[in-house]
Structure formats: structure tokens, C-alpha cells
mmCIF file of C-alpha atoms and ligand atoms in Angstrom:
data_model
loop_
_atom_site.group_PDB
_atom_site.id
_atom_site.type_symbol
_atom_site.label_atom_id
_atom_site.label_comp_id
_atom_site.label_asym_id
_atom_site.label_seq_id
_atom_site.Cartn_x
_atom_site.Cartn_y
_atom_site.Cartn_z
ATOM 1 C CA MET A 1 0.000 0.000 0.000
ATOM 2 C CA SER A 2 1.450 3.353 -0.954
ATOM 3 C CA ILE A 3 0.776 6.228 1.420
ATOM 4 C CA PRO A 4 0.788 9.723 -0.074
ATOM 5 C CA ALA A 5 3.438 12.080 1.266
ATOM 6 C CA ILE A 6 2.815 15.750 2.001
ATOM 7 C CA PRO A 7 5.704 18.166 1.348
ATOM 8 C CA LEU A 8 7.168 20.086 4.275
ATOM 9 C CA ASN A 9 8.806 23.507 4.091
ATOM 10 C CA THR A 10 12.180 21.780 4.644
ATOM 11 C CA GLY A 11 11.987 19.990 1.295
ATOM 12 C CA ALA A 12 11.338 16.645 3.016
ATOM 13 C CA SER A 13 7.885 15.098 3.106
ATOM 14 C CA ILE A 14 5.691 13.416 5.685
ATOM 15 C CA PRO A 15 3.513 10.317 5.136
ATOM 16 C CA GLN A 16 -0.076 11.525 5.328
ATOM 17 C CA VAL A 17 -1.237 8.817 7.745
ATOM 18 C CA GLY A 18 0.855 7.901 10.785
ATOM 19 C CA ALA A 19 0.339 5.897 13.967
ATOM 20 C CA GLY A 20 -0.325 7.647 17.279
ATOM 21 C CA THR A 21 1.123 6.077 20.431
ATOM 22 C CA TRP A 22 -0.547 7.745 23.396
ATOM 23 C CA PRO A 23 -1.323 6.261 26.032
ATOM 24 C CA LEU A 24 0.772 3.154 25.314
ATOM 25 C CA ASP A 25 3.488 2.175 27.770
ATOM 26 C CA ASP A 26 6.892 0.948 26.552
ATOM 27 C CA ALA A 27 5.885 -2.705 26.213
ATOM 28 C CA GLU A 28 2.620 -1.885 24.407
ATOM 29 C CA ALA A 29 4.315 0.705 22.212
ATOM 30 C CA ALA A 30 6.940 -1.824 21.086
ATOM 31 C CA ASP A 31 4.207 -4.286 20.015
ATOM 32 C CA VAL A 32 1.985 -1.648 18.406
ATOM 33 C CA VAL A 33 4.829 0.064 16.529
ATOM 34 C CA ALA A 34 6.176 -3.248 15.207
ATOM 35 C CA ALA A 35 2.638 -4.225 14.097
ATOM 36 C CA ALA A 36 1.996 -0.790 12.584
ATOM 37 C CA ILE A 37 5.177 -0.932 10.515
ATOM 38 C CA GLU A 38 4.340 -4.471 9.436
ATOM 39 C CA VAL A 39 0.906 -3.427 8.122
ATOM 40 C CA GLY A 40 2.446 -0.512 6.224
ATOM 41 C CA TYR A 41 2.827 2.539 8.476
ATOM 42 C CA ARG A 42 6.026 4.517 7.956
ATOM 43 C CA HIS A 43 5.181 7.454 10.225
ATOM 44 C CA LEU A 44 5.131 7.199 14.028
ATOM 45 C CA ASP A 45 4.123 9.827 16.565
ATOM 46 C CA THR A 46 5.431 9.840 20.130
ATOM 47 C CA ALA A 47 6.388 12.383 22.809
ATOM 48 C CA THR A 48 8.707 12.460 25.799
ATOM 49 C CA ARG A 49 5.621 13.019 27.958
ATOM 50 C CA TYR A 50 4.105 9.704 26.791
ATOM 51 C CA GLY A 51 6.931 7.825 28.515
ATOM 52 C CA ASN A 52 7.085 5.324 25.640
ATOM 53 C CA GLU A 53 9.972 6.474 23.430
ATOM 54 C CA THR A 54 12.009 3.431 24.495
ATOM 55 C CA GLY A 55 9.160 1.156 23.400
ATOM 56 C CA VAL A 56 8.721 3.014 20.117
ATOM 57 C CA GLY A 57 12.454 2.555 19.449
ATOM 58 C CA GLU A 58 12.195 -1.136 20.301
ATOM 59 C CA GLY A 59 9.243 -1.558 17.905
ATOM 60 C CA ILE A 60 11.227 0.148 15.143
ATOM 61 C CA ARG A 61 14.197 -2.162 15.674
ATOM 62 C CA ARG A 62 11.943 -5.217 15.814
ATOM 63 C CA SER A 63 10.351 -4.282 12.490
ATOM 64 C CA GLY A 64 13.659 -4.604 10.666
ATOM 65 C CA ILE A 65 12.755 -1.622 8.468
ATOM 66 C CA ALA A 66 15.647 0.756 7.791
ATOM 67 C CA ARG A 67 15.544 3.950 9.839
ATOM 68 C CA GLU A 68 15.631 6.156 6.739
ATOM 69 C CA GLU A 69 12.366 4.635 5.509
ATOM 70 C CA LEU A 70 10.565 5.839 8.621
ATOM 71 C CA PHE A 71 9.301 9.245 9.714
ATOM 72 C CA VAL A 72 9.578 9.593 13.495
ATOM 73 C CA THR A 73 8.127 12.506 15.444
ATOM 74 C CA THR A 74 8.693 13.309 19.089
ATOM 75 C CA LYS A 75 7.632 16.292 21.195
ATOM 76 C CA LEU A 76 9.188 18.061 24.136
ATOM 77 C CA ASP A 77 6.873 19.274 26.888
ATOM 78 C CA GLY A 78 7.039 22.143 29.361
ATOM 79 C CA GLU A 79 9.940 20.652 31.313
ATOM 80 C CA PHE A 80 12.166 21.386 28.305
ATOM 81 C CA GLN A 81 10.941 24.903 27.576
ATOM 82 C CA GLY A 82 13.353 27.809 28.035
ATOM 83 C CA SER A 83 16.708 28.652 26.574
ATOM 84 C CA ASP A 84 18.764 25.540 25.660
ATOM 85 C CA ARG A 85 16.711 23.121 27.812
ATOM 86 C CA ALA A 86 15.541 21.293 24.696
ATOM 87 C CA ILE A 87 19.124 20.265 23.884
ATOM 88 C CA ALA A 88 19.405 17.786 26.756
ATOM 89 C CA GLY A 89 15.745 16.882 26.207
ATOM 90 C CA LEU A 90 16.266 15.858 22.599
ATOM 91 C CA HIS A 91 19.523 14.021 23.308
ATOM 92 C CA ALA A 92 17.769 11.940 25.970
ATOM 93 C CA ALA A 93 14.812 11.282 23.642
ATOM 94 C CA LEU A 94 17.166 10.149 20.848
ATOM 95 C CA GLU A 95 18.898 7.804 23.246
ATOM 96 C CA ARG A 96 15.567 6.282 24.296
ATOM 97 C CA LEU A 97 14.457 5.983 20.663
ATOM 98 C CA GLY A 98 17.806 4.488 19.681
ATOM 99 C CA THR A 99 18.250 6.822 16.730
ATOM 100 C CA ASP A 100 20.568 9.686 15.742
ATOM 101 C CA TYR A 101 17.824 12.056 14.619
ATOM 102 C CA VAL A 102 14.096 12.613 14.568
ATOM 103 C CA ASP A 103 12.298 13.550 11.388
ATOM 104 C CA LEU A 104 10.156 16.040 13.293
ATOM 105 C CA LEU A 105 10.549 17.647 16.712
ATOM 106 C CA LEU A 106 7.563 19.515 18.137
ATOM 107 C CA ILE A 107 7.027 21.958 21.005
ATOM 108 C CA HIS A 108 4.224 19.973 22.633
ATOM 109 C CA TRP A 109 2.186 22.924 23.995
ATOM 110 C CA PRO A 110 2.891 26.675 23.780
ATOM 111 C CA LEU A 111 2.139 27.330 27.495
ATOM 112 C CA PRO A 112 1.894 31.096 26.831
ATOM 113 C CA GLN A 113 1.620 31.924 30.534
ATOM 114 C CA ARG A 114 5.201 30.693 30.947
ATOM 115 C CA ASP A 115 6.272 32.807 28.011
ATOM 116 C CA GLU A 116 9.155 30.529 27.049
ATOM 117 C CA TYR A 117 8.072 29.210 23.674
ATOM 118 C CA VAL A 118 10.139 31.784 21.753
ATOM 119 C CA SER A 119 13.410 30.881 23.510
ATOM 120 C CA THR A 120 12.484 27.200 23.147
ATOM 121 C CA TRP A 121 11.983 27.715 19.417
ATOM 122 C CA ARG A 122 15.422 29.341 19.095
ATOM 123 C CA THR A 123 16.869 26.215 20.693
ATOM 124 C CA PHE A 124 14.872 24.090 18.238
ATOM 125 C CA GLU A 125 16.445 26.124 15.418
ATOM 126 C CA LYS A 126 19.892 25.101 16.701
ATOM 127 C CA LEU A 127 18.859 21.437 16.951
ATOM 128 C CA HIS A 128 17.632 21.648 13.363
ATOM 129 C CA ALA A 129 20.901 23.242 12.203
ATOM 130 C CA ASP A 130 22.811 20.436 13.939
ATOM 131 C CA GLY A 131 20.793 17.825 12.006
ATOM 132 C CA LEU A 132 19.317 16.226 15.127
ATOM 133 C CA ALA A 133 15.808 17.328 14.148
ATOM 134 C CA ARG A 134 15.354 17.158 10.385
ATOM 135 C CA ALA A 135 12.236 19.320 10.712
ATOM 136 C CA ILE A 136 10.942 21.379 13.620
ATOM 137 C CA GLY A 137 7.365 22.258 14.370
ATOM 138 C CA VAL A 138 4.829 23.053 17.029
ATOM 139 C CA SER A 139 1.710 21.582 18.538
ATOM 140 C CA ASN A 140 -1.365 23.286 19.935
ATOM 141 C CA PHE A 141 -0.238 26.701 18.677
ATOM 142 C CA THR A 142 -2.783 29.372 17.713
ATOM 143 C CA PRO A 143 -2.316 32.121 15.099
ATOM 144 C CA ALA A 144 -1.207 34.520 17.874
ATOM 145 C CA HIS A 145 1.580 32.172 18.994
ATOM 146 C CA LEU A 146 2.696 31.593 15.409
ATOM 147 C CA ASP A 147 2.661 35.317 14.643
ATOM 148 C CA ARG A 148 4.998 35.854 17.568
ATOM 149 C CA LEU A 149 7.412 33.165 16.337
ATOM 150 C CA ALA A 150 7.334 34.774 12.881
ATOM 151 C CA ALA A 151 8.188 38.179 14.348
ATOM 152 C CA GLU A 152 10.967 37.020 16.686
ATOM 153 C CA THR A 153 12.606 33.945 15.109
ATOM 154 C CA SER A 154 13.797 32.832 11.666
ATOM 155 C CA ILE A 155 12.379 29.395 10.836
ATOM 156 C CA VAL A 156 8.696 28.884 10.033
ATOM 157 C CA PRO A 157 7.414 25.724 11.793
ATOM 158 C CA ALA A 158 7.066 22.842 9.340
ATOM 159 C CA VAL A 159 4.018 21.435 11.151
ATOM 160 C CA ASN A 160 1.351 22.472 13.642
ATOM 161 C CA GLN A 161 -0.180 19.399 15.294
ATOM 162 C CA ILE A 162 -3.626 20.295 16.662
ATOM 163 C CA GLN A 163 -6.843 18.633 17.739
ATOM 164 C CA ILE A 164 -9.062 18.087 14.712
ATOM 165 C CA SER A 165 -11.951 15.729 14.059
ATOM 166 C CA PRO A 166 -15.296 16.096 12.298
ATOM 167 C CA ALA A 167 -16.558 17.507 15.622
ATOM 168 C CA ILE A 168 -13.615 19.916 16.116
ATOM 169 C CA VAL A 169 -12.763 21.409 12.747
ATOM 170 C CA ARG A 170 -10.419 24.353 13.621
ATOM 171 C CA LEU A 171 -11.036 26.184 10.343
ATOM 172 C CA GLU A 172 -9.336 29.429 11.343
ATOM 173 C CA GLN A 173 -6.136 27.692 12.463
ATOM 174 C CA ARG A 174 -6.064 25.514 9.352
ATOM 175 C CA ALA A 175 -6.446 28.535 7.064
ATOM 176 C CA TYR A 176 -3.604 30.280 8.911
ATOM 177 C CA ASP A 177 -1.358 27.220 8.529
ATOM 178 C CA VAL A 178 -2.102 26.954 4.793
ATOM 179 C CA ALA A 179 -1.379 30.654 4.281
ATOM 180 C CA HIS A 180 2.019 30.265 5.983
ATOM 181 C CA GLY A 181 3.098 26.975 4.394
ATOM 182 C CA ILE A 182 2.668 25.062 7.667
ATOM 183 C CA VAL A 183 1.341 21.490 7.414
ATOM 184 C CA THR A 184 -1.546 20.842 9.796
ATOM 185 C CA GLN A 185 -1.558 17.492 11.554
ATOM 186 C CA SER A 186 -4.692 16.186 13.304
ATOM 187 C CA TRP A 187 -4.423 14.723 16.802
ATOM 188 C CA SER A 188 -7.337 12.762 18.304
ATOM 189 C CA PRO A 189 -8.541 12.472 14.696
ATOM 190 C CA LEU A 190 -11.167 9.837 15.561
ATOM 191 C CA GLY A 191 -12.395 11.797 18.564
ATOM 192 C CA GLY A 192 -9.804 10.553 21.065
ATOM 193 C CA ARG A 193 -9.724 7.692 23.529
ATOM 194 C CA LYS A 194 -12.856 8.895 25.317
ATOM 195 C CA GLY A 195 -14.639 10.354 22.297
ATOM 196 C CA ALA A 196 -14.027 7.870 19.465
ATOM 197 C CA GLY A 197 -16.857 5.580 20.588
ATOM 198 C CA SER A 198 -19.513 8.266 20.372
ATOM 199 C CA LEU A 199 -18.127 10.040 17.286
ATOM 200 C CA LEU A 200 -17.825 6.802 15.316
ATOM 201 C CA ALA A 201 -21.409 5.878 16.290
ATOM 202 C CA GLU A 202 -22.806 9.080 14.735
ATOM 203 C CA PRO A 203 -25.553 8.009 12.296
ATOM 204 C CA VAL A 204 -24.117 10.306 9.592
ATOM 205 C CA LEU A 205 -20.825 8.389 9.674
ATOM 206 C CA VAL A 206 -22.437 4.977 10.067
ATOM 207 C CA ASP A 207 -24.654 5.635 7.008
ATOM 208 C CA ILE A 208 -21.797 6.825 4.781
ATOM 209 C CA ALA A 209 -19.643 3.899 5.925
ATOM 210 C CA SER A 210 -22.322 1.333 5.166
ATOM 211 C CA ARG A 211 -22.980 2.807 1.708
ATOM 212 C CA LEU A 212 -19.252 2.731 0.886
ATOM 213 C CA ASP A 213 -18.730 -0.666 2.540
ATOM 214 C CA ARG A 214 -16.163 0.875 4.899
ATOM 215 C CA THR A 215 -16.064 1.491 8.648
ATOM 216 C CA PRO A 216 -16.920 4.826 10.294
ATOM 217 C CA ALA A 217 -13.243 5.130 11.337
ATOM 218 C CA GLN A 218 -12.167 4.786 7.701
ATOM 219 C CA VAL A 219 -14.663 7.463 6.712
ATOM 220 C CA VAL A 220 -13.208 9.782 9.354
ATOM 221 C CA VAL A 221 -9.563 9.122 8.415
ATOM 222 C CA ARG A 222 -10.524 9.669 4.773
ATOM 223 C CA TRP A 223 -12.233 12.956 5.759
ATOM 224 C CA HIS A 224 -8.889 14.193 7.164
ATOM 225 C CA VAL A 225 -6.926 12.944 4.151
ATOM 226 C CA GLN A 226 -9.269 14.519 1.623
ATOM 227 C CA GLN A 227 -8.735 17.926 3.213
ATOM 228 C CA GLY A 228 -4.957 17.678 2.963
ATOM 229 C CA LEU A 229 -4.458 17.072 6.684
ATOM 230 C CA VAL A 230 -1.816 14.710 8.056
ATOM 231 C CA VAL A 231 -3.494 12.331 10.467
ATOM 232 C CA ILE A 232 -2.192 10.082 13.275
ATOM 233 C CA PRO A 233 -4.959 7.758 14.544
ATOM 234 C CA LYS A 234 -3.945 5.472 17.399
ATOM 235 C CA SER A 235 -4.995 1.864 17.671
ATOM 236 C CA SER A 236 -3.626 -0.959 19.791
ATOM 237 C CA ASP A 237 -5.293 -3.482 17.524
ATOM 238 C CA ARG A 238 -3.548 -4.767 14.420
ATOM 239 C CA ALA A 239 -6.734 -5.071 12.353
ATOM 240 C CA ARG A 240 -7.829 -1.545 13.266
ATOM 241 C CA LEU A 241 -4.318 -0.222 12.523
ATOM 242 C CA ALA A 242 -4.576 -1.764 9.057
ATOM 243 C CA GLN A 243 -8.112 -0.479 8.583
ATOM 244 C CA ASN A 244 -7.145 3.103 9.485
ATOM 245 C CA LEU A 245 -4.396 3.054 6.845
ATOM 246 C CA ASP A 246 -6.608 1.562 4.136
ATOM 247 C CA VAL A 247 -8.276 4.803 3.066
ATOM 248 C CA PHE A 248 -6.752 5.446 -0.346
ATOM 249 C CA SER A 249 -9.066 3.408 -2.568
ATOM 250 C CA PHE A 250 -12.351 5.250 -1.988
ATOM 251 C CA GLU A 251 -13.550 8.829 -1.935
ATOM 252 C CA LEU A 252 -16.087 10.884 -0.046
ATOM 253 C CA SER A 253 -18.422 12.864 -2.294
ATOM 254 C CA ASP A 254 -19.243 16.547 -1.805
ATOM 255 C CA ASP A 255 -22.586 15.407 -0.357
ATOM 256 C CA ASP A 256 -20.779 13.131 2.104
ATOM 257 C CA LEU A 257 -18.502 16.016 3.154
ATOM 258 C CA ALA A 258 -21.534 18.281 3.607
ATOM 259 C CA SER A 259 -23.215 15.656 5.822
ATOM 260 C CA ILE A 260 -20.048 15.228 7.899
ATOM 261 C CA ALA A 261 -19.854 19.023 8.309
ATOM 262 C CA THR A 262 -23.077 18.851 10.354
ATOM 263 C CA LEU A 263 -21.087 17.115 13.127
ATOM 264 C CA SER A 264 -18.975 20.239 13.801
ATOM 265 C CA GLN A 265 -19.393 21.705 17.272
ATOM 266 C CA GLY A 266 -18.248 25.109 15.968
ATOM 267 C CA PRO A 267 -15.226 26.366 14.051
ATOM 268 C CA ASP A 268 -12.885 26.694 17.035
ATOM 269 C CA ALA A 269 -14.157 24.286 19.673
ATOM 270 C CA GLY A 270 -11.530 22.407 21.627
ATOM 271 C CA VAL A 271 -8.613 24.832 22.128
ATOM 272 C CA ASP A 272 -6.819 25.432 25.422
ATOM 273 C CA SER A 273 -3.143 26.296 25.040
ATOM 274 C CA ASP A 274 -2.497 27.157 28.672
ATOM 275 C CA ARG A 275 -2.552 23.634 29.977
ATOM 276 C CA GLU A 276 -0.524 20.609 29.005
ATOM 277 C CA GLY A 277 -2.333 17.574 27.649
ATOM 278 C CA HIS A 278 -1.170 14.560 25.679
HETATM 279 P P1 NDP B 1 -7.718 8.898 18.288
HETATM 280 O O1 NDP B 1 -8.684 9.885 17.746
HETATM 281 O O2 NDP B 1 -6.655 8.363 17.423
HETATM 282 O O3 NDP B 1 -8.592 7.731 18.918
HETATM 283 C C1 NDP B 1 -8.040 6.621 19.546
HETATM 284 C C2 NDP B 1 -9.181 5.748 19.995
HETATM 285 O O4 NDP B 1 -9.889 5.274 18.855
HETATM 286 C C3 NDP B 1 -8.697 4.543 20.760
HETATM 287 O O5 NDP B 1 -9.588 4.331 21.830
HETATM 288 C C4 NDP B 1 -8.791 3.418 19.730
HETATM 289 O O6 NDP B 1 -9.050 2.182 20.358
HETATM 290 C C5 NDP B 1 -9.961 3.854 18.885
HETATM 291 N N1 NDP B 1 -9.849 3.381 17.502
HETATM 292 C C6 NDP B 1 -8.770 3.451 16.688
HETATM 293 N N2 NDP B 1 -9.043 2.951 15.476
HETATM 294 C C7 NDP B 1 -10.325 2.535 15.505
HETATM 295 C C8 NDP B 1 -11.171 1.932 14.548
HETATM 296 N N3 NDP B 1 -10.740 1.646 13.309
HETATM 297 N N4 NDP B 1 -12.442 1.632 14.928
HETATM 298 C C9 NDP B 1 -12.872 1.906 16.180
HETATM 299 N N5 NDP B 1 -12.120 2.482 17.124
HETATM 300 C C10 NDP B 1 -10.846 2.812 16.798
HETATM 301 O O7 NDP B 1 -7.113 9.579 19.610
HETATM 302 P P2 NDP B 1 -5.717 9.895 20.249
HETATM 303 O O8 NDP B 1 -6.010 10.854 21.339
HETATM 304 O O9 NDP B 1 -4.976 8.660 20.554
HETATM 305 O O10 NDP B 1 -4.934 10.728 19.111
HETATM 306 C C11 NDP B 1 -4.060 10.115 18.193
HETATM 307 C C12 NDP B 1 -2.612 10.438 18.494
HETATM 308 O O11 NDP B 1 -2.393 11.847 18.481
HETATM 309 C C13 NDP B 1 -2.161 10.039 19.915
HETATM 310 O O12 NDP B 1 -2.010 8.640 20.036
HETATM 311 C C14 NDP B 1 -0.909 10.850 20.046
HETATM 312 O O13 NDP B 1 0.150 10.231 19.338
HETATM 313 C C15 NDP B 1 -1.334 12.165 19.373
HETATM 314 N N6 NDP B 1 -1.835 13.196 20.320
HETATM 315 C C16 NDP B 1 -1.170 14.406 20.349
HETATM 316 C C17 NDP B 1 -1.593 15.412 21.186
HETATM 317 C C18 NDP B 1 -0.863 16.700 21.204
HETATM 318 O O14 NDP B 1 -1.089 17.524 22.103
HETATM 319 N N7 NDP B 1 0.011 16.973 20.262
HETATM 320 C C19 NDP B 1 -2.744 15.255 22.082
HETATM 321 C C20 NDP B 1 -3.407 13.958 21.947
HETATM 322 C C21 NDP B 1 -2.956 12.996 21.086
HETATM 323 P P3 NDP B 1 -8.093 0.882 20.106
HETATM 324 O O15 NDP B 1 -6.702 1.290 20.448
HETATM 325 O O16 NDP B 1 -8.673 -0.139 21.021
HETATM 326 O O17 NDP B 1 -8.258 0.537 18.650
#
């Protein structure tokens, strides 16, 4: 199965569907990552805060797939914000992952009340220049945070990873990202651990899925893909991992997209940059 790749502003590209790994522990992450790679994933999403980078690294090694064929993202949380703190943070993450570089390093949350995301970003710029982070990006940033980075630093983030699902559509943030050449990545794309059950049971999704002979989860992953988003659904189950990747041989019609749009809770539901989440 060939997974489309979306170009980044670094010249590299990112596989459009990747595997999320929260809230897996090391042992679970090793199994899930090895299974994900076996069913065709080449893009893996972790974070120091998840406490599973060692397991993700173990899963990668177990898969036998060459490192350069994979796209690995990690994120550094508030503990590593502030001038130069991310340097030790990334070195430790690389050691746990068992790799010399990550394909993408993200500031996990802006935490604007701490007011350290600009100095953190300058440190990320150094880590990028040193080749330890092939691309650098942010997560949970709003247009105001990105405007400040643009005014005070030199590199435009390659990616902004934010919460998006058919219920939480984030149109303003997505338009900002497009206008600035930033790739938007969707976290909790199926509605999240607590929300996937109810989102995927929505009659609109169940009806479209049954007409297309797909599952509601496939309809939702396809919804992300068709809008040019990069999407990282998490599943601990091999069959569901495979299912979530198998979204490139059908299409949602304009009518389907209009029906799915009725699930939106409002253009900007779901944002809170002042706290740390997953
Ligand atoms: P998702 O929207 O990916 O939903 C995960 C839930 O959906 C799990 O309960 C999973 O259960 C279930 N599920 C997965 N596939 C299917 C399917 N085909 N059919 C039915 N149920 C399914 O939520 P996440 O919150 O995990 O988000 C994805 C990833 O995004 C995370 O794992 C993490 O890597 C990242 N993330 C980043 C954040 C950030 O701040 N940057 C915040 C939150 C997440 P099961 O495992 O049993 O299949």
C-alpha cells in the first residue's frame, strides 16, 4: 500500500497517515509500533511526555525496516521549555528511541503563561541546524503564537499538530497554517480515547460507511486525508491499525462532506493552550 506524502517547508515530506502512540506504555508501544510498521505505516508519533519512546524505538528495531524509511516525530513538553533546555531533552529522547535524529521535533504545547516558547523555538532552530531534528514544528499553537514566532525567530514551523476531528474542525487555524506553508496534523482524529466511541457511532458516519462498505473510522480518516491534513490515529489493535491506513481506494463525495460538516461543534471548539495535555 502506498501512502501519499505531504511536502514540508524543509523539502522533506511526511507520510499523510501515521500511527499515534498515546497512552501506550513501553511494552505496548513496542508491540503496536512493530505491528503498525508491518501493516504498512512509515510514520510514528510519540512524545517524551508519553513515557514510551524506548518502546517506540524497540518496535522500530523489531520491524527490521531501515531507519531512513521511517518518519519519526517526538515532542518536548514544558519541562524542556526555556533557553537551551531542549538540547538535553532531545539528546535523551534520541537515546531512548535508539536513533541519531528525529524527522520532526515539536514543542508539545505553547504554554503562553510561561512565556518561554520563543526561547524554546530558538533552541529548536539550533537542533535543526545540527541535524538532530530534520524538521521542527509546534503543537497546539494558535495564530497569535505563530505570529509571535514569525516576528521574533527565523524558521517557520514545518508542522502544527492540533486537535481536529469532524466535531472539532479548527477552520481558522487551518487557514492560517495553509497561508504560511505550515502542514496541519490532526491529533485525536477519531475523537480521542474517550470520544471515538460516540463520534464513530454518529448516524451520519455509520450511514456513509455502510454505503461505501467501509467502517466509520475509515470514513473519518478519509475525511482528514481529503482535506490535505496529516493524520495520526492510534490503535492498539492490528486489524484496526490496518483499517485506518486503508483509506486510499475510496472517496467521499461533496454530499458526504456536507453531511459530515453537520457534526462540527463550531469552528474553534476544543482549544486550550495554557494547559498541558497529551
Ligand atoms: P484517536 O482519535 O486516534 O482515537 C483513539 C481511539 O480510537 C482509541 O480508543 C482506539 O481504540 C480507537 N480506535 C482506533 N481505530 C479505531 C477503529 N478503526 N475503529 C474503532 N475504534 C478505533 O485519539 P488519540 O487521542 O490517541 O490521538 C491520536 C494520536 O495523536 C495520539 O495517540 C498521540 O500520538 C497524538 N496526540 C497528540 C496530542 C498533542 O497535544 N500533540 C494530544 C493527543 C494525542 P483501540 O486502540 O482499542 O483501537
